[in-house]
Amino acid sequence: MSHLRIFALIATACVALMGCSAKEKSELTAAQEAAVAERIAPVGHVVKSGQVVAVASTGGTERSGSDVYGTNCMACHTSGIAGAPMFGDSGAWATRLAQGIETVYSNAINGINGMPARGTCMDCSDDEVIAAINYILDNSK
Ligand code: HEC
């Protein structure tokens, strides 16, 4: 199968997923309630050493990692479509991180196999894509 064909299949599947986003959203809200609480908590708390801190947007133009994730990454990374490493799957992400975090960042920014460049967020800055990755990694330990 050509790469183009695979990409078309993935894109179709993602559109199908987004079509029933109401259902997916409610599932995710339940599943991520704890994770969201954890993301909010570090304000004024001691940050554990080694923890990756994504700076939340404070009215500027930069979107937070969770915003970018929810808008652009969730459809593929909560379903594992086309072999996408799943949100929360620490084993899958540990395997990815073995190649070095800079490579993981650049693969997501430039695209690799079924992973489209910037995860389809074409107006995301590199920092916004990286914030989304850090958000996934923080919740996949
Ligand atoms: C169209 C589906 C799709 C979307 C949308 C998507 N991803 Fe992915 N992503 C994948 C797939 C499939 C892989 C596995 C690619 C491979 O290595 O074969 C992947 C892999 C990755 C990786 C691992 C790269 C590596 O070096 O192993 C990261 C990080 C990542 N995605 C981040 C994101 C972020 C951040 C977003 C949103 C901005 C996003 N993805 C949106 C499908 C998607």
PDB file of C-alpha atoms and ligand atoms in Angstrom:
ATOM      1  CA  MET A   1       0.000   0.000   0.000  1.00  0.00           C
ATOM      2  CA  SER A   2       1.430   3.397  -0.868  1.00  0.00           C
ATOM      3  CA  HIS A   3       2.096   5.958   1.833  1.00  0.00           C
ATOM      4  CA  LEU A   4      -0.473   8.241   0.252  1.00  0.00           C
ATOM      5  CA  ARG A   5      -3.102   5.541   0.436  1.00  0.00           C
ATOM      6  CA  ILE A   6      -2.297   4.826   4.097  1.00  0.00           C
ATOM      7  CA  PHE A   7      -2.501   8.496   4.895  1.00  0.00           C
ATOM      8  CA  ALA A   8      -5.853   8.779   3.134  1.00  0.00           C
ATOM      9  CA  LEU A   9      -7.154   5.856   5.188  1.00  0.00           C
ATOM     10  CA  ILE A  10      -5.978   7.419   8.416  1.00  0.00           C
ATOM     11  CA  ALA A  11      -7.467  10.777   7.492  1.00  0.00           C
ATOM     12  CA  THR A  12     -10.791   9.114   6.700  1.00  0.00           C
ATOM     13  CA  ALA A  13     -10.764   7.220   9.958  1.00  0.00           C
ATOM     14  CA  CYS A  14     -10.007  10.419  11.888  1.00  0.00           C
ATOM     15  CA  VAL A  15     -12.856  12.259  10.213  1.00  0.00           C
ATOM     16  CA  ALA A  16     -15.097   9.342  11.147  1.00  0.00           C
ATOM     17  CA  LEU A  17     -13.908   9.587  14.744  1.00  0.00           C
ATOM     18  CA  MET A  18     -14.432  13.317  14.918  1.00  0.00           C
ATOM     19  CA  GLY A  19     -17.927  12.771  13.551  1.00  0.00           C
ATOM     20  CA  CYS A  20     -18.843  11.154  16.824  1.00  0.00           C
ATOM     21  CA  SER A  21     -16.817  13.547  18.926  1.00  0.00           C
ATOM     22  CA  ALA A  22     -19.669  14.113  21.380  1.00  0.00           C
ATOM     23  CA  LYS A  23     -19.386  10.511  22.522  1.00  0.00           C
ATOM     24  CA  GLU A  24     -15.622  10.582  22.544  1.00  0.00           C
ATOM     25  CA  LYS A  25     -15.494  13.803  24.513  1.00  0.00           C
ATOM     26  CA  SER A  26     -17.620  12.465  27.343  1.00  0.00           C
ATOM     27  CA  GLU A  27     -15.505   9.308  27.544  1.00  0.00           C
ATOM     28  CA  LEU A  28     -12.364  11.352  27.653  1.00  0.00           C
ATOM     29  CA  THR A  29     -13.688  13.705  30.296  1.00  0.00           C
ATOM     30  CA  ALA A  30     -14.291  10.774  32.605  1.00  0.00           C
ATOM     31  CA  ALA A  31     -10.988   9.119  31.823  1.00  0.00           C
ATOM     32  CA  GLN A  32      -8.974  12.282  32.144  1.00  0.00           C
ATOM     33  CA  GLU A  33     -10.645  13.894  35.099  1.00  0.00           C
ATOM     34  CA  ALA A  34      -7.814  12.856  37.385  1.00  0.00           C
ATOM     35  CA  ALA A  35      -5.195  13.847  34.841  1.00  0.00           C
ATOM     36  CA  VAL A  36      -6.719  17.279  34.427  1.00  0.00           C
ATOM     37  CA  ALA A  37      -6.857  17.772  38.173  1.00  0.00           C
ATOM     38  CA  GLU A  38      -3.198  16.845  38.290  1.00  0.00           C
ATOM     39  CA  ARG A  39      -2.375  19.370  35.560  1.00  0.00           C
ATOM     40  CA  ILE A  40      -4.076  22.148  37.476  1.00  0.00           C
ATOM     41  CA  ALA A  41      -2.585  21.183  40.844  1.00  0.00           C
ATOM     42  CA  PRO A  42       1.112  22.121  40.287  1.00  0.00           C
ATOM     43  CA  VAL A  43       0.337  25.848  40.516  1.00  0.00           C
ATOM     44  CA  GLY A  44       1.798  26.775  43.891  1.00  0.00           C
ATOM     45  CA  HIS A  45       2.922  23.197  44.517  1.00  0.00           C
ATOM     46  CA  VAL A  46       6.397  21.766  44.552  1.00  0.00           C
ATOM     47  CA  VAL A  47       7.284  20.410  41.131  1.00  0.00           C
ATOM     48  CA  LYS A  48       8.761  16.920  41.292  1.00  0.00           C
ATOM     49  CA  SER A  49      12.273  16.740  39.908  1.00  0.00           C
ATOM     50  CA  GLY A  50      12.298  15.500  36.345  1.00  0.00           C
ATOM     51  CA  GLN A  51       8.724  16.562  35.768  1.00  0.00           C
ATOM     52  CA  VAL A  52       8.200  18.316  32.459  1.00  0.00           C
ATOM     53  CA  VAL A  53       6.343  21.540  33.067  1.00  0.00           C
ATOM     54  CA  ALA A  54       4.246  22.901  30.246  1.00  0.00           C
ATOM     55  CA  VAL A  55       3.581  26.583  30.800  1.00  0.00           C
ATOM     56  CA  ALA A  56      -0.122  27.215  30.559  1.00  0.00           C
ATOM     57  CA  SER A  57      -1.319  30.020  28.346  1.00  0.00           C
ATOM     58  CA  THR A  58      -2.117  33.159  30.319  1.00  0.00           C
ATOM     59  CA  GLY A  59      -4.115  35.111  27.808  1.00  0.00           C
ATOM     60  CA  GLY A  60      -1.286  35.245  25.273  1.00  0.00           C
ATOM     61  CA  THR A  61      -1.509  33.705  21.839  1.00  0.00           C
ATOM     62  CA  GLU A  62       0.230  30.466  22.826  1.00  0.00           C
ATOM     63  CA  ARG A  63      -2.119  27.525  23.355  1.00  0.00           C
ATOM     64  CA  SER A  64      -1.511  25.125  26.219  1.00  0.00           C
ATOM     65  CA  GLY A  65      -0.447  21.538  25.622  1.00  0.00           C
ATOM     66  CA  SER A  66      -3.829  20.230  26.734  1.00  0.00           C
ATOM     67  CA  ASP A  67      -5.655  22.624  24.373  1.00  0.00           C
ATOM     68  CA  VAL A  68      -3.578  21.575  21.370  1.00  0.00           C
ATOM     69  CA  TYR A  69      -3.885  17.923  22.354  1.00  0.00           C
ATOM     70  CA  GLY A  70      -7.669  18.127  22.708  1.00  0.00           C
ATOM     71  CA  THR A  71      -8.087  19.881  19.368  1.00  0.00           C
ATOM     72  CA  ASN A  72      -5.509  18.180  17.158  1.00  0.00           C
ATOM     73  CA  CYS A  73      -4.054  15.017  18.658  1.00  0.00           C
ATOM     74  CA  MET A  74      -6.796  13.291  20.609  1.00  0.00           C
ATOM     75  CA  ALA A  75      -8.609  11.674  17.662  1.00  0.00           C
ATOM     76  CA  CYS A  76      -5.613   9.482  16.845  1.00  0.00           C
ATOM     77  CA  HIS A  77      -3.820   9.253  20.173  1.00  0.00           C
ATOM     78  CA  THR A  78      -6.786   8.109  22.298  1.00  0.00           C
ATOM     79  CA  SER A  79      -7.719   5.403  19.791  1.00  0.00           C
ATOM     80  CA  GLY A  80      -4.245   4.215  18.776  1.00  0.00           C
ATOM     81  CA  ILE A  81      -5.276   4.532  15.156  1.00  0.00           C
ATOM     82  CA  ALA A  82      -2.661   3.318  12.649  1.00  0.00           C
ATOM     83  CA  GLY A  83      -0.391   2.374  15.551  1.00  0.00           C
ATOM     84  CA  ALA A  84      -0.338   5.820  17.174  1.00  0.00           C
ATOM     85  CA  PRO A  85       1.119   5.483  20.690  1.00  0.00           C
ATOM     86  CA  MET A  86      -1.860   5.898  23.006  1.00  0.00           C
ATOM     87  CA  PHE A  87      -2.379   8.633  25.581  1.00  0.00           C
ATOM     88  CA  GLY A  88      -1.593   7.059  28.982  1.00  0.00           C
ATOM     89  CA  ASP A  89       0.276   4.054  27.586  1.00  0.00           C
ATOM     90  CA  SER A  90       3.553   4.427  29.465  1.00  0.00           C
ATOM     91  CA  GLY A  91       5.127   1.395  27.785  1.00  0.00           C
ATOM     92  CA  ALA A  92       4.471   2.667  24.272  1.00  0.00           C
ATOM     93  CA  TRP A  93       5.866   6.098  25.136  1.00  0.00           C
ATOM     94  CA  ALA A  94       8.915   4.657  26.907  1.00  0.00           C
ATOM     95  CA  THR A  95       9.736   2.837  23.655  1.00  0.00           C
ATOM     96  CA  ARG A  96       9.422   6.112  21.720  1.00  0.00           C
ATOM     97  CA  LEU A  97      11.551   8.006  24.243  1.00  0.00           C
ATOM     98  CA  ALA A  98      14.346   5.464  23.893  1.00  0.00           C
ATOM     99  CA  GLN A  99      15.358   7.284  20.677  1.00  0.00           C
ATOM    100  CA  GLY A 100      15.789  10.542  22.647  1.00  0.00           C
ATOM    101  CA  ILE A 101      13.199  13.218  23.354  1.00  0.00           C
ATOM    102  CA  GLU A 102      14.593  15.643  20.739  1.00  0.00           C
ATOM    103  CA  THR A 103      13.969  13.011  18.041  1.00  0.00           C
ATOM    104  CA  VAL A 104      10.441  12.444  19.344  1.00  0.00           C
ATOM    105  CA  TYR A 105       9.807  16.202  19.164  1.00  0.00           C
ATOM    106  CA  SER A 106      11.205  16.562  15.648  1.00  0.00           C
ATOM    107  CA  ASN A 107       9.364  13.471  14.348  1.00  0.00           C
ATOM    108  CA  ALA A 108       6.089  14.963  15.536  1.00  0.00           C
ATOM    109  CA  ILE A 109       6.907  18.384  14.079  1.00  0.00           C
ATOM    110  CA  ASN A 110       8.061  17.011  10.717  1.00  0.00           C
ATOM    111  CA  GLY A 111       5.790  13.960  10.572  1.00  0.00           C
ATOM    112  CA  ILE A 112       6.714  10.283  10.418  1.00  0.00           C
ATOM    113  CA  ASN A 113       4.820   7.370   8.814  1.00  0.00           C
ATOM    114  CA  GLY A 114       1.152   7.717   9.854  1.00  0.00           C
ATOM    115  CA  MET A 115       1.939  10.729  12.041  1.00  0.00           C
ATOM    116  CA  PRO A 116       1.145  13.856  10.013  1.00  0.00           C
ATOM    117  CA  ALA A 117       3.447  16.890  10.387  1.00  0.00           C
ATOM    118  CA  ARG A 118       2.450  18.876  13.507  1.00  0.00           C
ATOM    119  CA  GLY A 119      -0.348  16.347  14.038  1.00  0.00           C
ATOM    120  CA  THR A 120      -2.379  18.403  11.508  1.00  0.00           C
ATOM    121  CA  CYS A 121      -2.065  21.592  13.617  1.00  0.00           C
ATOM    122  CA  MET A 122      -0.532  23.567  10.771  1.00  0.00           C
ATOM    123  CA  ASP A 123      -0.786  26.889  12.613  1.00  0.00           C
ATOM    124  CA  CYS A 124       0.879  25.489  15.740  1.00  0.00           C
ATOM    125  CA  SER A 125       4.331  26.807  16.586  1.00  0.00           C
ATOM    126  CA  ASP A 126       7.064  24.270  17.386  1.00  0.00           C
ATOM    127  CA  ASP A 127       6.613  25.201  21.060  1.00  0.00           C
ATOM    128  CA  GLU A 128       2.889  24.481  20.922  1.00  0.00           C
ATOM    129  CA  VAL A 129       3.477  21.047  19.369  1.00  0.00           C
ATOM    130  CA  ILE A 130       6.142  20.370  22.008  1.00  0.00           C
ATOM    131  CA  ALA A 131       3.756  21.494  24.771  1.00  0.00           C
ATOM    132  CA  ALA A 132       1.171  19.004  23.456  1.00  0.00           C
ATOM    133  CA  ILE A 133       3.794  16.231  23.472  1.00  0.00           C
ATOM    134  CA  ASN A 134       4.838  17.137  27.018  1.00  0.00           C
ATOM    135  CA  TYR A 135       1.183  17.039  28.035  1.00  0.00           C
ATOM    136  CA  ILE A 136       0.872  13.506  26.594  1.00  0.00           C
ATOM    137  CA  LEU A 137       4.133  12.405  28.246  1.00  0.00           C
ATOM    138  CA  ASP A 138       3.169  13.893  31.634  1.00  0.00           C
ATOM    139  CA  ASN A 139       0.002  11.791  31.533  1.00  0.00           C
ATOM    140  CA  SER A 140       1.655   8.634  30.207  1.00  0.00           C
ATOM    141  CA  LYS A 141       4.148   7.818  32.959  1.00  0.00           C
TER     142      LYS A 141
HETATM  143  C1  HEC B   1      -3.886  11.284  11.826  1.00  0.00           C
HETATM  144  C2  HEC B   1      -3.616  10.703  13.129  1.00  0.00           C
HETATM  145  C3  HEC B   1      -2.688  11.446  14.075  1.00  0.00           C
HETATM  146  C4  HEC B   1      -2.844  12.724  14.575  1.00  0.00           C
HETATM  147  C5  HEC B   1      -3.954  13.729  14.287  1.00  0.00           C
HETATM  148  C6  HEC B   1      -1.724  12.928  15.480  1.00  0.00           C
HETATM  149  N1  HEC B   1      -0.917  11.824  15.504  1.00  0.00           N
HETATM  150 FE1  HEC B   1       0.823  11.619  16.504  1.00  0.00          FE
HETATM  151  N2  HEC B   1       1.110   9.787  15.687  1.00  0.00           N
HETATM  152  C7  HEC B   1       0.217   9.143  14.844  1.00  0.00           C
HETATM  153  C8  HEC B   1       0.779   7.852  14.442  1.00  0.00           C
HETATM  154  C9  HEC B   1       0.109   6.838  13.526  1.00  0.00           C
HETATM  155  C10 HEC B   1       2.029   7.752  15.089  1.00  0.00           C
HETATM  156  C11 HEC B   1       3.031   6.611  14.975  1.00  0.00           C
HETATM  157  C12 HEC B   1       3.962   6.927  13.801  1.00  0.00           C
HETATM  158  C13 HEC B   1       5.016   5.852  13.621  1.00  0.00           C
HETATM  159  O1  HEC B   1       6.073   5.951  14.263  1.00  0.00           O
HETATM  160  O2  HEC B   1       4.777   4.923  12.857  1.00  0.00           O
HETATM  161  C14 HEC B   1       2.204   8.981  15.855  1.00  0.00           C
HETATM  162  C15 HEC B   1       3.329   9.270  16.623  1.00  0.00           C
HETATM  163  C16 HEC B   1       3.475  10.392  17.401  1.00  0.00           C
HETATM  164  C17 HEC B   1       4.621  10.669  18.235  1.00  0.00           C
HETATM  165  C18 HEC B   1       5.840   9.771  18.404  1.00  0.00           C
HETATM  166  C19 HEC B   1       6.916  10.180  17.423  1.00  0.00           C
HETATM  167  C20 HEC B   1       8.132   9.295  17.554  1.00  0.00           C
HETATM  168  O3  HEC B   1       9.256   9.785  17.357  1.00  0.00           O
HETATM  169  O4  HEC B   1       8.011   8.121  17.868  1.00  0.00           O
HETATM  170  C21 HEC B   1       4.379  11.854  18.870  1.00  0.00           C
HETATM  171  C22 HEC B   1       5.292  12.572  19.845  1.00  0.00           C
HETATM  172  C23 HEC B   1       3.115  12.339  18.394  1.00  0.00           C
HETATM  173  N3  HEC B   1       2.580  11.421  17.513  1.00  0.00           N
HETATM  174  C24 HEC B   1       2.537  13.514  18.814  1.00  0.00           C
HETATM  175  C25 HEC B   1       1.356  14.031  18.289  1.00  0.00           C
HETATM  176  C26 HEC B   1       0.845  15.332  18.638  1.00  0.00           C
HETATM  177  C27 HEC B   1       1.479  16.269  19.629  1.00  0.00           C
HETATM  178  C28 HEC B   1      -0.287  15.513  17.898  1.00  0.00           C
HETATM  179  C29 HEC B   1      -1.207  16.724  17.868  1.00  0.00           C
HETATM  180  C30 HEC B   1      -0.577  18.038  17.681  1.00  0.00           C
HETATM  181  C31 HEC B   1      -0.483  14.309  17.093  1.00  0.00           C
HETATM  182  N4  HEC B   1       0.543  13.442  17.356  1.00  0.00           N
HETATM  183  C32 HEC B   1      -1.535  14.094  16.204  1.00  0.00           C
HETATM  184  C33 HEC B   1      -0.994   9.630  14.408  1.00  0.00           C
HETATM  185  C34 HEC B   1      -1.476  10.898  14.653  1.00  0.00           C
END
